[in-house]
Tab-separated table of C-alpha atoms in Angstrom:
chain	number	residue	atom	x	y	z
A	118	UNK	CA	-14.049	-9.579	-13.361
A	119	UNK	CA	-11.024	-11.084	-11.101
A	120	UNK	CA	-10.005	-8.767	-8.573
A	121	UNK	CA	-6.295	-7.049	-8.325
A	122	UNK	CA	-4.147	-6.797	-5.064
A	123	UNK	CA	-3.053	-3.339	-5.870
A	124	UNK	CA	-0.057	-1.915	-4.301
A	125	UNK	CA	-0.858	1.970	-4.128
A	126	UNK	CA	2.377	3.752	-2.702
A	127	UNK	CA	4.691	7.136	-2.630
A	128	UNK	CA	8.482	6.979	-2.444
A	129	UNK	CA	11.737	9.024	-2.957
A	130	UNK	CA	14.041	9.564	-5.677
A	131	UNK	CA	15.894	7.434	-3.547
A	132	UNK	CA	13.497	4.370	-3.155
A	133	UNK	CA	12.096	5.229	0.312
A	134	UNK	CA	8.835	5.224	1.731
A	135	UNK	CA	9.517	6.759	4.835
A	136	UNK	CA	12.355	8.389	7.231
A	137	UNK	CA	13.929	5.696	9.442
A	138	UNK	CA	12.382	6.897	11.934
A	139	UNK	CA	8.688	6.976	10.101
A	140	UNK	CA	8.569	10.346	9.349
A	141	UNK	CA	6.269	10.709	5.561
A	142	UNK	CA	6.508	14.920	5.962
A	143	UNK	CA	9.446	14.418	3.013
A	144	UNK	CA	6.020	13.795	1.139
A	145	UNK	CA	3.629	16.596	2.705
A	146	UNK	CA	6.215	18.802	1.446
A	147	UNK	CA	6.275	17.792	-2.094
A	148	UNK	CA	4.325	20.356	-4.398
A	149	UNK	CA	1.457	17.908	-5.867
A	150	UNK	CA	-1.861	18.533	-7.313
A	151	UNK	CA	-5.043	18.057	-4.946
A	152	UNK	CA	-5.197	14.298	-4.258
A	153	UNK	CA	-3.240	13.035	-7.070
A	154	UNK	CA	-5.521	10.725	-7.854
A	155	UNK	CA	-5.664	9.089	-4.555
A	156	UNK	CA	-10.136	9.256	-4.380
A	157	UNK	CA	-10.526	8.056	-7.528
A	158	UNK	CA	-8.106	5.182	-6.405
A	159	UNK	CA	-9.840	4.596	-3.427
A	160	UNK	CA	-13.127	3.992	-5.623
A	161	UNK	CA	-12.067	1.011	-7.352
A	162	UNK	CA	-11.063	-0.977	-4.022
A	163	UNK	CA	-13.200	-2.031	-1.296
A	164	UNK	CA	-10.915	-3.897	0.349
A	165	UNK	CA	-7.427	-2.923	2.262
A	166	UNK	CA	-4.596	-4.906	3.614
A	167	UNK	CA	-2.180	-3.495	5.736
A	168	UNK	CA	0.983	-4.360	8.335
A	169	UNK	CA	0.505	-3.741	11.989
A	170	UNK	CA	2.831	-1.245	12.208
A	171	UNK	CA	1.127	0.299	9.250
A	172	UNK	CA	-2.189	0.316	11.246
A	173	UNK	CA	-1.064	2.195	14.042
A	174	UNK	CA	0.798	4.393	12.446
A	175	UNK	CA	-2.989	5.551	11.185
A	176	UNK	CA	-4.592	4.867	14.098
A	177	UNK	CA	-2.323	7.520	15.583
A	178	UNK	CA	-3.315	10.173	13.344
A	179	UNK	CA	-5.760	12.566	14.836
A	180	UNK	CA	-8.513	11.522	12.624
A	181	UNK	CA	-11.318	9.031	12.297
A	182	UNK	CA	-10.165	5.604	10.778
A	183	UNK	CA	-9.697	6.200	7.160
A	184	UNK	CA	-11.338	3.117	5.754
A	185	UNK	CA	-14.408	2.547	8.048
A	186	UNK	CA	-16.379	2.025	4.269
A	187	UNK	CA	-13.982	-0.991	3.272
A	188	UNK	CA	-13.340	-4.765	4.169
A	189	UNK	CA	-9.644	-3.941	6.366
A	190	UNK	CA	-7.562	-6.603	7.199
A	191	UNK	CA	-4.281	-6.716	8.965
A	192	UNK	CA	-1.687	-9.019	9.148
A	193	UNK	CA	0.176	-9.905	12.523
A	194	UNK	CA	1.635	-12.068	14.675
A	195	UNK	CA	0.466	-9.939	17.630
A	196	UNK	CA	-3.060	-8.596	17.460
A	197	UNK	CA	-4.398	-6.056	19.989
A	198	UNK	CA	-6.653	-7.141	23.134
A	199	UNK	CA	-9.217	-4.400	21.532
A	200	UNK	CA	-8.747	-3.003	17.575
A	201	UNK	CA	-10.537	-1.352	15.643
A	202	UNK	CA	-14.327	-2.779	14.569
A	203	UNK	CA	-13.998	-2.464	11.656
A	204	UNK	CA	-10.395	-4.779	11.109
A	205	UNK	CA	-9.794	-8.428	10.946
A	206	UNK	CA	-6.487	-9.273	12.393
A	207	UNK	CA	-4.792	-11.801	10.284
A	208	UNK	CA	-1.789	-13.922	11.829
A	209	UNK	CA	-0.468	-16.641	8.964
A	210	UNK	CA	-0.637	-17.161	5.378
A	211	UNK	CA	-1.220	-14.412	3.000
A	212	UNK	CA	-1.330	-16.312	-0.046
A	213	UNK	CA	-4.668	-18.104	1.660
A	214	UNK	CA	-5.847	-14.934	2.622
A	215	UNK	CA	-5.495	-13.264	-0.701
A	216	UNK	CA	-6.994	-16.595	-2.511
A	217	UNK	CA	-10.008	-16.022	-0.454
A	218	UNK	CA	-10.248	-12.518	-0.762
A	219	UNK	CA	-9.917	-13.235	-4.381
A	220	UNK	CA	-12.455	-15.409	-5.114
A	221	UNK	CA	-15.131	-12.895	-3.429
A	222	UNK	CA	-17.089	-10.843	-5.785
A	223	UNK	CA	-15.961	-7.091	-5.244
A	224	UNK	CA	-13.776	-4.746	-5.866
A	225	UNK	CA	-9.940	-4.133	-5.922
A	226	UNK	CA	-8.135	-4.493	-2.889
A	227	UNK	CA	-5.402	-2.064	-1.910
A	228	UNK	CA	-2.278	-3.372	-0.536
A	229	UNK	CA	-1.343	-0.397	1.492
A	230	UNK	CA	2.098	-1.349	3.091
A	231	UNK	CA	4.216	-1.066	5.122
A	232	UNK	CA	7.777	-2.176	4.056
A	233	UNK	CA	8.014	-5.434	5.372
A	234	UNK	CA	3.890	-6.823	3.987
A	235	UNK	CA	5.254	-5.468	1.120
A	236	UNK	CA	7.895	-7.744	0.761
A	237	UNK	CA	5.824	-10.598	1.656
A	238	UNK	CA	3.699	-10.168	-1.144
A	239	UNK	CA	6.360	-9.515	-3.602
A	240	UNK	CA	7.976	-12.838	-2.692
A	241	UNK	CA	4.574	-14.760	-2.932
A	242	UNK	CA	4.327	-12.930	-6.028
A	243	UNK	CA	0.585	-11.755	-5.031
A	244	UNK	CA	1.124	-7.826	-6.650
A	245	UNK	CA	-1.065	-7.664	-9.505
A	246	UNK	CA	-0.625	-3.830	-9.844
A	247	UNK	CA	1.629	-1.004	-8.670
A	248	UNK	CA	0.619	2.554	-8.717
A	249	UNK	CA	3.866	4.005	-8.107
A	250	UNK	CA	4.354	8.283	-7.180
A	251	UNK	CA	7.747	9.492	-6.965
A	252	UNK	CA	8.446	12.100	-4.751
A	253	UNK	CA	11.497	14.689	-5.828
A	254	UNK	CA	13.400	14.285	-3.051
A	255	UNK	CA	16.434	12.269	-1.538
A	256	UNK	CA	15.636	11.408	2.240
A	257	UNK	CA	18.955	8.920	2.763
A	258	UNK	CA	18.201	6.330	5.444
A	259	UNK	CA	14.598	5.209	5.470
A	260	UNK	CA	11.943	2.399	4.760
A	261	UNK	CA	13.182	0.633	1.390
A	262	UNK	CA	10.161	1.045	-1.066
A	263	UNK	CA	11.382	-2.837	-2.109
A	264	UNK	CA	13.245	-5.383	0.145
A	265	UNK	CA	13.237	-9.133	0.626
A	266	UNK	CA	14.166	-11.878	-1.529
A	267	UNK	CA	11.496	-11.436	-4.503
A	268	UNK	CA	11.676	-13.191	-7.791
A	269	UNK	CA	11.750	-11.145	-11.347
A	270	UNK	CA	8.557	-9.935	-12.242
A	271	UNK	CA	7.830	-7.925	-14.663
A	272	UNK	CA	5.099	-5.167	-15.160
A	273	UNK	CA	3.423	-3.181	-17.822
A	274	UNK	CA	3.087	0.613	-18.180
A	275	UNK	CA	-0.537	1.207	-17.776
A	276	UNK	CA	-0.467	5.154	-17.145
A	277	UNK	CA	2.053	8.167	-16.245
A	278	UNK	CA	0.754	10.984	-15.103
A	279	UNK	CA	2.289	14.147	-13.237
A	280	UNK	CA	0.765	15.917	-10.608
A	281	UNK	CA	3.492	19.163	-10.343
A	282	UNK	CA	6.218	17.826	-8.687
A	283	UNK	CA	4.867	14.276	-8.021
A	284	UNK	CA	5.343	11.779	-10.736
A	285	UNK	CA	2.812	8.707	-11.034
A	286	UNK	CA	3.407	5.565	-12.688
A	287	UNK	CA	0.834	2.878	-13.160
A	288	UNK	CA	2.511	-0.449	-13.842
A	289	UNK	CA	0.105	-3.825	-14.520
A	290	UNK	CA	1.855	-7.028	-14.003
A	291	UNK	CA	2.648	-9.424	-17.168
């Protein structure tokens, strides 16, 4: 079975996926249910793809790395003297890295942000699937969920589910 880059992702009402200044507790606030669905998620991929600023945004979280059980790459033009063993730092073409990554047997790979990979892949059109939970807030000035100079594409309702307050949408690419 060919593998999907999957782009798994929380925004706003408003289309962001962070403060301007970073800040996600918009989403720690939002009334949800458990995980929404985030561990089951997390079963189907065994692969993750990230932006630097992305990775140390999580490195800086006062826990062990998340994803020490999957295939992590990153993607910058400025890798650290010493990451994290388990990453490959990635500095160039994403469409050759997701081509590879591709034609490996495995699972699913999660595209897990931030803005600007995000828009990278959108305009190399390498998204195969968006799993999409909307937060019930308005946050004003923040990290577009969607930015860059994309062509149309567009996706299939999979799946909609609701978690309390959290809405999740589950869109497959035509």
């Amino acid at each position: 079975m060919k593998r999907s880059v999957i782009l798994y992702i929380a925004a706003s009402l408003d289309g962001k996926i962070a403060k301007k200044n970073g800040d996600l507790n918009w989403l720690y606030q939002t009334e949800n249910d458990g995980d929404n669905g985030y561990y089951a998620f997390m079963k189907q991929v065994d692969t993750t793809i990230m932006g630097r600023t992305t990775y140390d945004e999580v490195l800086g979280f006062d826990v062990p790395f998340p994803y020490d059980d999957y295939e992590n790459y990153v993607v910058t033009s400025h890798a650290p003297k010493e990451g994290h063993p388990e990453v490959t730092f990635v500095d160039g073409d994403i469409v050759h890295l997701v081509e590879n990554l591709k034609e490996k047997e495995g699972k699913d790979i999660f595209l897990i942000g931030g803005g600007n990979l995000i828009a990278q892949f959108l305009e190399k059109d390498l998204v195969d699937e968006l799993i999409l939970s909307i937060a019930p807030v308005l946050i004003g000035e923040g990290v577009p969920l969607f930015s860059g100079n994309y062509l149309e594409k567009r996706f299939k309702l999979s799946e909609l589910r609701q978690y309390k307050d959290l809405v999740q949408m589950h869109y497959v690419a035509e």
